[in-house]
């Protein structure tokens, strides 16, 4: 997530210098043909092109609204996960083994700690799973695609192990290393199994068990909502045709602006160059904004800062456990918060 108030010029140019170069070359070529070679026939009426531009603006606006909805829904999901995790830790600290605490306080503290740290492990496992690249995001033209995916899965397994190691006991960590396709699901299942065991042992009464189980259902629901955004791409018909329409409009634009500017005098024709570049850049920027928001879990410049959110959850839950010192909060680097 980008946190600064404005984008520096270097970031803007990084994303659009190729398009700016293309717009400039096209506009210069059209002007040279019209003014230098005398090919006045290449000028086309402005009204049809303006009509196309209006339609494209509406289409791109619809795409951007839909992309923003995906991004904002993803942020709401992680807000709900944060709330559920805090509620889980608070209820675990105040309900699990409450009546038996005076009899064996150390065992109850260890039990509560296991439940709370597993929740921290769950949010981090979900973060890592959502940042995996799915098959439809890979380039099908790469001949070694299968090899790339195997290597990627190996690296992801190592990262999952190292991330979860501080939060899980060794026997649970070993279960996550057995090639599980959905580690967060396993951790929530471990939560549910342990709650049932605590109820059987009398460390939770039925009402407390139901309350904590309802929080687990909420975690399952939010995980499913995040996985839906991750696994279902932004509809290709909107994304692809939006790009085609913008390219078509920006290609026709300099041909239409030449005739329009020529009405103000022979030297005014050259004004078509800056205006063509400027208008084309605006339309391309609107198109790029939608592309940058449609997949909010890819660890990009404008995506949901899941690493920072997970660290904040860890700090909050460890503070409830009384741990010290607490981990440092993730800070933005060059205006980017991951």
Coordinates of C-alpha atoms in Angstrom, one line a residue:
X1 CA 0.0 0.0 0.0
X2 CA 1.3 3.4 -1.0
X3 CA 1.1 5.8 2.0
X4 CA 2.5 9.1 0.8
X5 CA 0.2 11.9 -0.2
X6 CA 1.5 12.2 -3.7
X7 CA 3.3 10.0 -6.2
X8 CA 6.8 11.2 -7.1
X9 CA 7.6 11.7 -10.8
X10 CA 9.9 8.7 -10.9
X11 CA 7.1 6.3 -10.0
X12 CA 4.8 7.8 -12.5
X13 CA 7.4 7.6 -15.3
X14 CA 8.3 4.0 -14.2
X15 CA 4.8 2.8 -15.0
X16 CA 4.1 4.9 -18.1
X17 CA 7.3 5.8 -19.9
X18 CA 6.8 3.2 -22.6
X19 CA 3.3 4.5 -23.3
X20 CA 4.4 8.1 -23.3
X21 CA 7.1 7.2 -25.8
X22 CA 4.6 5.5 -28.0
X23 CA 2.2 8.4 -27.8
X24 CA 5.0 10.8 -28.7
X25 CA 6.2 8.8 -31.7
X26 CA 2.8 8.3 -33.0
X27 CA 1.9 12.0 -32.7
X28 CA 5.2 13.1 -34.3
X29 CA 4.7 10.7 -37.2
X30 CA 1.2 12.0 -37.8
X31 CA 2.3 15.6 -37.7
X32 CA 5.3 15.0 -40.0
X33 CA 3.0 13.3 -42.5
X34 CA 0.4 16.1 -42.3
X35 CA 2.7 19.1 -42.2
X36 CA 5.9 17.9 -43.8
X37 CA 4.7 15.6 -46.5
X38 CA 1.4 17.4 -47.1
X39 CA -0.8 14.4 -46.4
X40 CA -3.8 16.4 -45.4
X41 CA -6.1 13.5 -46.1
X42 CA -5.0 11.7 -42.9
X43 CA -7.0 14.2 -40.8
X44 CA -10.3 12.7 -39.7
X45 CA -13.4 14.4 -38.2
X46 CA -13.1 15.1 -34.5
X47 CA -16.7 14.3 -33.5
X48 CA -16.6 10.5 -34.0
X49 CA -13.3 10.3 -32.1
X50 CA -14.7 12.4 -29.3
X51 CA -17.8 10.1 -29.2
X52 CA -15.5 7.1 -28.9
X53 CA -13.5 8.9 -26.1
X54 CA -16.7 9.5 -24.1
X55 CA -17.7 5.9 -24.4
X56 CA -14.3 4.7 -23.5
X57 CA -14.2 7.0 -20.4
X58 CA -17.5 5.5 -19.2
X59 CA -16.2 1.9 -19.8
X60 CA -12.9 2.5 -18.0
X61 CA -14.8 4.2 -15.2
X62 CA -16.9 1.2 -14.7
X63 CA -13.8 -1.0 -14.7
X64 CA -12.1 1.2 -12.1
X65 CA -15.1 1.1 -9.9
X66 CA -15.3 -2.6 -10.0
X67 CA -11.5 -2.9 -9.4
X68 CA -11.8 -0.6 -6.4
X69 CA -14.6 -2.7 -5.0
X70 CA -12.4 -5.7 -5.0
X71 CA -9.6 -3.8 -3.3
X72 CA -11.9 -2.3 -0.6
X73 CA -13.6 -5.6 0.0
X74 CA -10.2 -7.2 0.6
X75 CA -9.4 -4.5 3.1
X76 CA -12.7 -5.0 4.9
X77 CA -11.9 -8.7 5.1
X78 CA -8.6 -8.1 6.8
X79 CA -10.3 -5.6 9.2
X80 CA -12.8 -8.3 10.2
X81 CA -9.9 -10.7 10.6
X82 CA -8.2 -8.2 13.0
X83 CA -11.4 -7.8 15.0
X84 CA -12.0 -11.6 15.2
X85 CA -8.4 -12.2 16.3
X86 CA -8.6 -9.6 19.1
X87 CA -11.9 -11.0 20.2
X88 CA -10.5 -14.5 20.2
X89 CA -7.5 -13.6 22.3
X90 CA -9.7 -11.7 24.8
X91 CA -12.2 -14.5 25.2
X92 CA -9.5 -17.1 25.5
X93 CA -7.8 -15.1 28.2
X94 CA -11.0 -14.7 30.2
X95 CA -12.9 -18.0 29.7
X96 CA -10.5 -20.9 29.1
X97 CA -9.9 -22.7 32.4
X98 CA -11.3 -19.8 34.5
X99 CA -12.6 -22.0 37.3
X100 CA -9.5 -24.3 37.3
X101 CA -7.0 -21.4 37.2
X102 CA -6.2 -21.4 40.9
X103 CA -5.6 -25.1 40.9
X104 CA -3.0 -25.2 38.1
X105 CA -2.3 -21.7 36.8
X106 CA 0.8 -22.6 34.8
X107 CA -1.0 -25.2 32.7
X108 CA -3.9 -22.8 32.1
X109 CA -1.5 -20.1 31.0
X110 CA 0.3 -22.5 28.6
X111 CA -3.1 -23.6 27.2
X112 CA -4.2 -20.0 26.6
X113 CA -0.9 -19.1 25.1
X114 CA -1.1 -22.0 22.6
X115 CA -4.6 -21.0 21.5
X116 CA -3.7 -17.3 21.0
X117 CA -0.4 -18.0 19.3
X118 CA -2.0 -20.4 16.9
X119 CA -4.4 -17.6 15.9
X120 CA -1.3 -15.4 15.1
X121 CA 0.0 -18.4 13.1
X122 CA -3.3 -18.6 11.2
X123 CA -3.3 -14.9 10.1
X124 CA 0.3 -15.3 8.9
X125 CA -0.4 -18.5 7.1
X126 CA -3.4 -16.9 5.4
X127 CA -1.2 -14.0 4.3
X128 CA 1.3 -16.3 2.7
X129 CA -1.3 -18.4 1.0
X130 CA -3.0 -15.3 -0.5
X131 CA 0.3 -14.0 -1.9
X132 CA 0.9 -17.2 -3.8
X133 CA 0.6 -16.9 -7.6
X134 CA -2.1 -19.1 -9.0
X135 CA -1.9 -20.9 -12.3
X136 CA -4.0 -18.4 -14.3
X137 CA -1.5 -15.6 -13.4
X138 CA 1.5 -17.5 -14.8
X139 CA 2.7 -17.0 -18.4
X140 CA 1.5 -20.0 -20.5
X141 CA 4.2 -19.3 -23.1
X142 CA 6.9 -20.3 -20.7
X143 CA 8.0 -23.8 -21.6
X144 CA 9.3 -24.6 -18.1
X145 CA 6.1 -23.6 -16.4
X146 CA 5.8 -26.9 -14.5
X147 CA 9.3 -26.6 -13.3
X148 CA 8.8 -23.0 -12.2
X149 CA 5.7 -24.0 -10.2
X150 CA 7.4 -26.9 -8.5
X151 CA 10.3 -24.6 -7.5
X152 CA 7.9 -22.0 -6.3
X153 CA 6.0 -24.4 -4.2
X154 CA 9.2 -25.6 -2.5
X155 CA 10.2 -22.0 -1.7
X156 CA 6.7 -21.3 -0.4
X157 CA 6.8 -24.4 1.9
X158 CA 10.1 -23.2 3.4
X159 CA 8.7 -19.7 3.9
X160 CA 5.5 -21.1 5.5
X161 CA 7.6 -23.3 7.9
X162 CA 9.9 -20.5 9.0
X163 CA 7.0 -18.1 9.5
X164 CA 4.9 -20.5 11.6
X165 CA 7.7 -21.9 13.7
X166 CA 7.5 -19.2 16.4
X167 CA 3.7 -19.7 16.9
X168 CA 3.1 -23.4 16.7
X169 CA 4.2 -26.4 18.8
X170 CA 6.4 -28.9 17.0
X171 CA 3.8 -31.5 16.4
X172 CA 1.4 -29.0 14.7
X173 CA 4.3 -27.5 12.7
X174 CA 5.1 -31.0 11.4
X175 CA 1.5 -31.4 10.2
X176 CA 1.7 -28.2 8.2
X177 CA 4.9 -29.5 6.5
X178 CA 3.2 -32.6 5.0
X179 CA 2.3 -30.9 1.8
X180 CA -1.1 -29.5 2.9
X181 CA -2.7 -27.4 0.3
X182 CA -4.5 -25.2 2.8
X183 CA -2.5 -24.6 5.9
X184 CA -4.8 -21.9 7.4
X185 CA -7.7 -24.3 7.1
X186 CA -5.7 -26.9 9.2
X187 CA -5.0 -24.4 11.9
X188 CA -8.7 -23.4 12.2
X189 CA -9.5 -27.1 12.4
X190 CA -6.9 -27.5 15.2
X191 CA -8.7 -24.6 17.0
X192 CA -12.0 -26.4 16.7
X193 CA -10.6 -29.7 17.8
X194 CA -9.0 -28.2 20.9
X195 CA -12.2 -26.3 21.8
X196 CA -14.1 -29.6 21.7
X197 CA -11.5 -31.2 23.9
X198 CA -11.6 -28.3 26.4
X199 CA -15.4 -28.6 26.6
X200 CA -15.1 -32.3 27.3
X201 CA -12.5 -31.7 30.1
X202 CA -14.7 -29.0 31.7
X203 CA -12.3 -26.1 30.9
X204 CA -15.1 -24.5 28.9
X205 CA -18.8 -24.4 29.6
X206 CA -21.2 -24.9 26.7
X207 CA -21.9 -21.2 26.4
X208 CA -18.2 -20.3 26.3
X209 CA -17.6 -23.0 23.8
X210 CA -20.4 -21.7 21.5
X211 CA -19.0 -18.2 21.7
X212 CA -15.5 -19.2 20.7
X213 CA -16.9 -21.5 18.0
X214 CA -18.8 -18.6 16.6
X215 CA -15.5 -16.7 16.2
X216 CA -14.0 -19.7 14.4
X217 CA -17.0 -19.6 12.0
X218 CA -16.3 -15.9 11.4
X219 CA -12.6 -16.7 10.7
X220 CA -13.7 -19.4 8.2
X221 CA -16.0 -17.0 6.5
X222 CA -13.4 -14.2 6.2
X223 CA -10.8 -16.7 4.9
X224 CA -13.3 -18.0 2.3
X225 CA -14.1 -14.4 1.2
X226 CA -10.4 -13.7 0.7
X227 CA -9.9 -16.9 -1.2
X228 CA -12.8 -16.0 -3.5
X229 CA -11.1 -12.7 -4.5
X230 CA -7.8 -14.5 -4.9
X231 CA -9.0 -17.4 -7.0
X232 CA -11.6 -15.6 -9.1
X233 CA -9.9 -13.1 -11.5
X234 CA -11.3 -9.8 -12.5
X235 CA -13.6 -10.7 -15.5
X236 CA -11.4 -10.8 -18.5
X237 CA -14.0 -9.4 -20.8
X238 CA -13.9 -6.1 -18.9
X239 CA -10.2 -5.9 -18.4
X240 CA -9.2 -7.0 -22.0
X241 CA -11.7 -4.9 -24.0
X242 CA -11.0 -1.9 -21.8
X243 CA -7.4 -2.0 -22.9
X244 CA -8.4 -2.5 -26.6
X245 CA -10.8 0.5 -26.5
X246 CA -8.2 2.8 -24.9
X247 CA -5.6 1.8 -27.5
X248 CA -8.0 2.4 -30.3
X249 CA -9.0 5.8 -29.0
X250 CA -5.4 6.9 -28.4
X251 CA -4.4 5.7 -31.9
X252 CA -7.2 7.8 -33.5
X253 CA -6.7 10.8 -31.4
X254 CA -3.8 12.5 -33.2
X255 CA -5.5 12.1 -36.5
X256 CA -8.5 13.9 -35.2
X257 CA -6.7 16.7 -33.3
X258 CA -4.7 17.7 -36.4
X259 CA -7.8 18.8 -38.4
X260 CA -9.3 20.4 -35.3
X261 CA -6.1 22.5 -34.6
X262 CA -5.7 23.4 -38.2
X263 CA -8.9 25.5 -37.9
X264 CA -6.9 28.0 -35.8
X265 CA -4.2 28.5 -38.3
X266 CA -1.4 26.6 -40.0
X267 CA 1.0 27.0 -37.1
X268 CA -1.6 25.8 -34.6
X269 CA -1.3 22.3 -36.0
X270 CA 1.7 21.7 -33.8
X271 CA -0.5 22.1 -30.7
X272 CA -1.9 18.6 -31.6
X273 CA 1.3 17.1 -30.4
X274 CA 1.2 18.1 -26.7
X275 CA -2.6 17.8 -26.5
X276 CA -2.5 14.3 -28.0
X277 CA 0.2 13.2 -25.6
X278 CA -1.6 14.7 -22.6
X279 CA -5.1 13.2 -23.4
X280 CA -3.6 9.8 -24.2
X281 CA -1.6 9.8 -21.0
X282 CA -4.8 10.6 -19.0
X283 CA -6.7 7.7 -20.6
X284 CA -3.9 5.3 -20.1
X285 CA -3.4 6.3 -16.5
X286 CA -7.1 5.6 -15.8
X287 CA -6.7 2.2 -17.4
X288 CA -3.6 1.4 -15.3
X289 CA -5.3 2.4 -12.1
X290 CA -7.9 -0.2 -12.6
X291 CA -5.3 -2.8 -13.4
X292 CA -3.3 -2.0 -10.3
X293 CA -6.4 -2.6 -8.0
X294 CA -8.0 -5.7 -9.4
X295 CA -5.7 -8.2 -7.6
X296 CA -5.3 -6.8 -4.0
X297 CA -3.3 -9.7 -2.6
X298 CA -0.3 -9.7 -5.0
X299 CA 2.1 -7.6 -2.7
X300 CA 2.0 -4.7 -5.2
X301 CA 2.3 -1.0 -4.7
X302 CA -1.4 -0.5 -4.1
X303 CA -2.4 -3.8 -2.5
X304 CA -3.6 -4.6 1.0
X305 CA -0.6 -4.3 3.5
X306 CA -1.1 -7.8 4.9
X307 CA 2.4 -8.0 6.4
X308 CA 1.8 -4.9 8.4
X309 CA -1.7 -6.0 9.5
X310 CA -0.4 -9.4 10.6
X311 CA 2.3 -7.8 12.6
X312 CA -0.2 -5.5 14.3
X313 CA -2.4 -8.5 15.2
X314 CA 0.7 -10.2 16.6
X315 CA 1.6 -7.2 18.7
X316 CA -2.0 -6.9 20.0
X317 CA -2.3 -10.6 20.9
X318 CA 1.2 -10.8 22.5
X319 CA 0.4 -7.8 24.5
X320 CA -2.7 -9.6 25.9
X321 CA -0.4 -12.5 26.8
X322 CA 1.9 -10.1 28.6
X323 CA 4.9 -10.7 26.4
X324 CA 7.8 -8.3 26.4
X325 CA 9.5 -6.9 24.4
X326 CA 6.9 -6.7 21.7
X327 CA 7.8 -6.9 18.0
X328 CA 8.3 -3.7 16.1
X329 CA 5.5 -2.5 13.9
X330 CA 6.1 -2.6 10.2
X331 CA 7.0 0.8 8.8
X332 CA 6.6 2.1 5.3
X333 CA 9.7 2.1 3.2
X334 CA 9.8 4.9 0.5
X335 CA 6.1 5.3 1.1
X336 CA 5.3 1.6 0.5
X337 CA 3.8 -0.4 3.4
X338 CA 3.7 -4.2 2.7

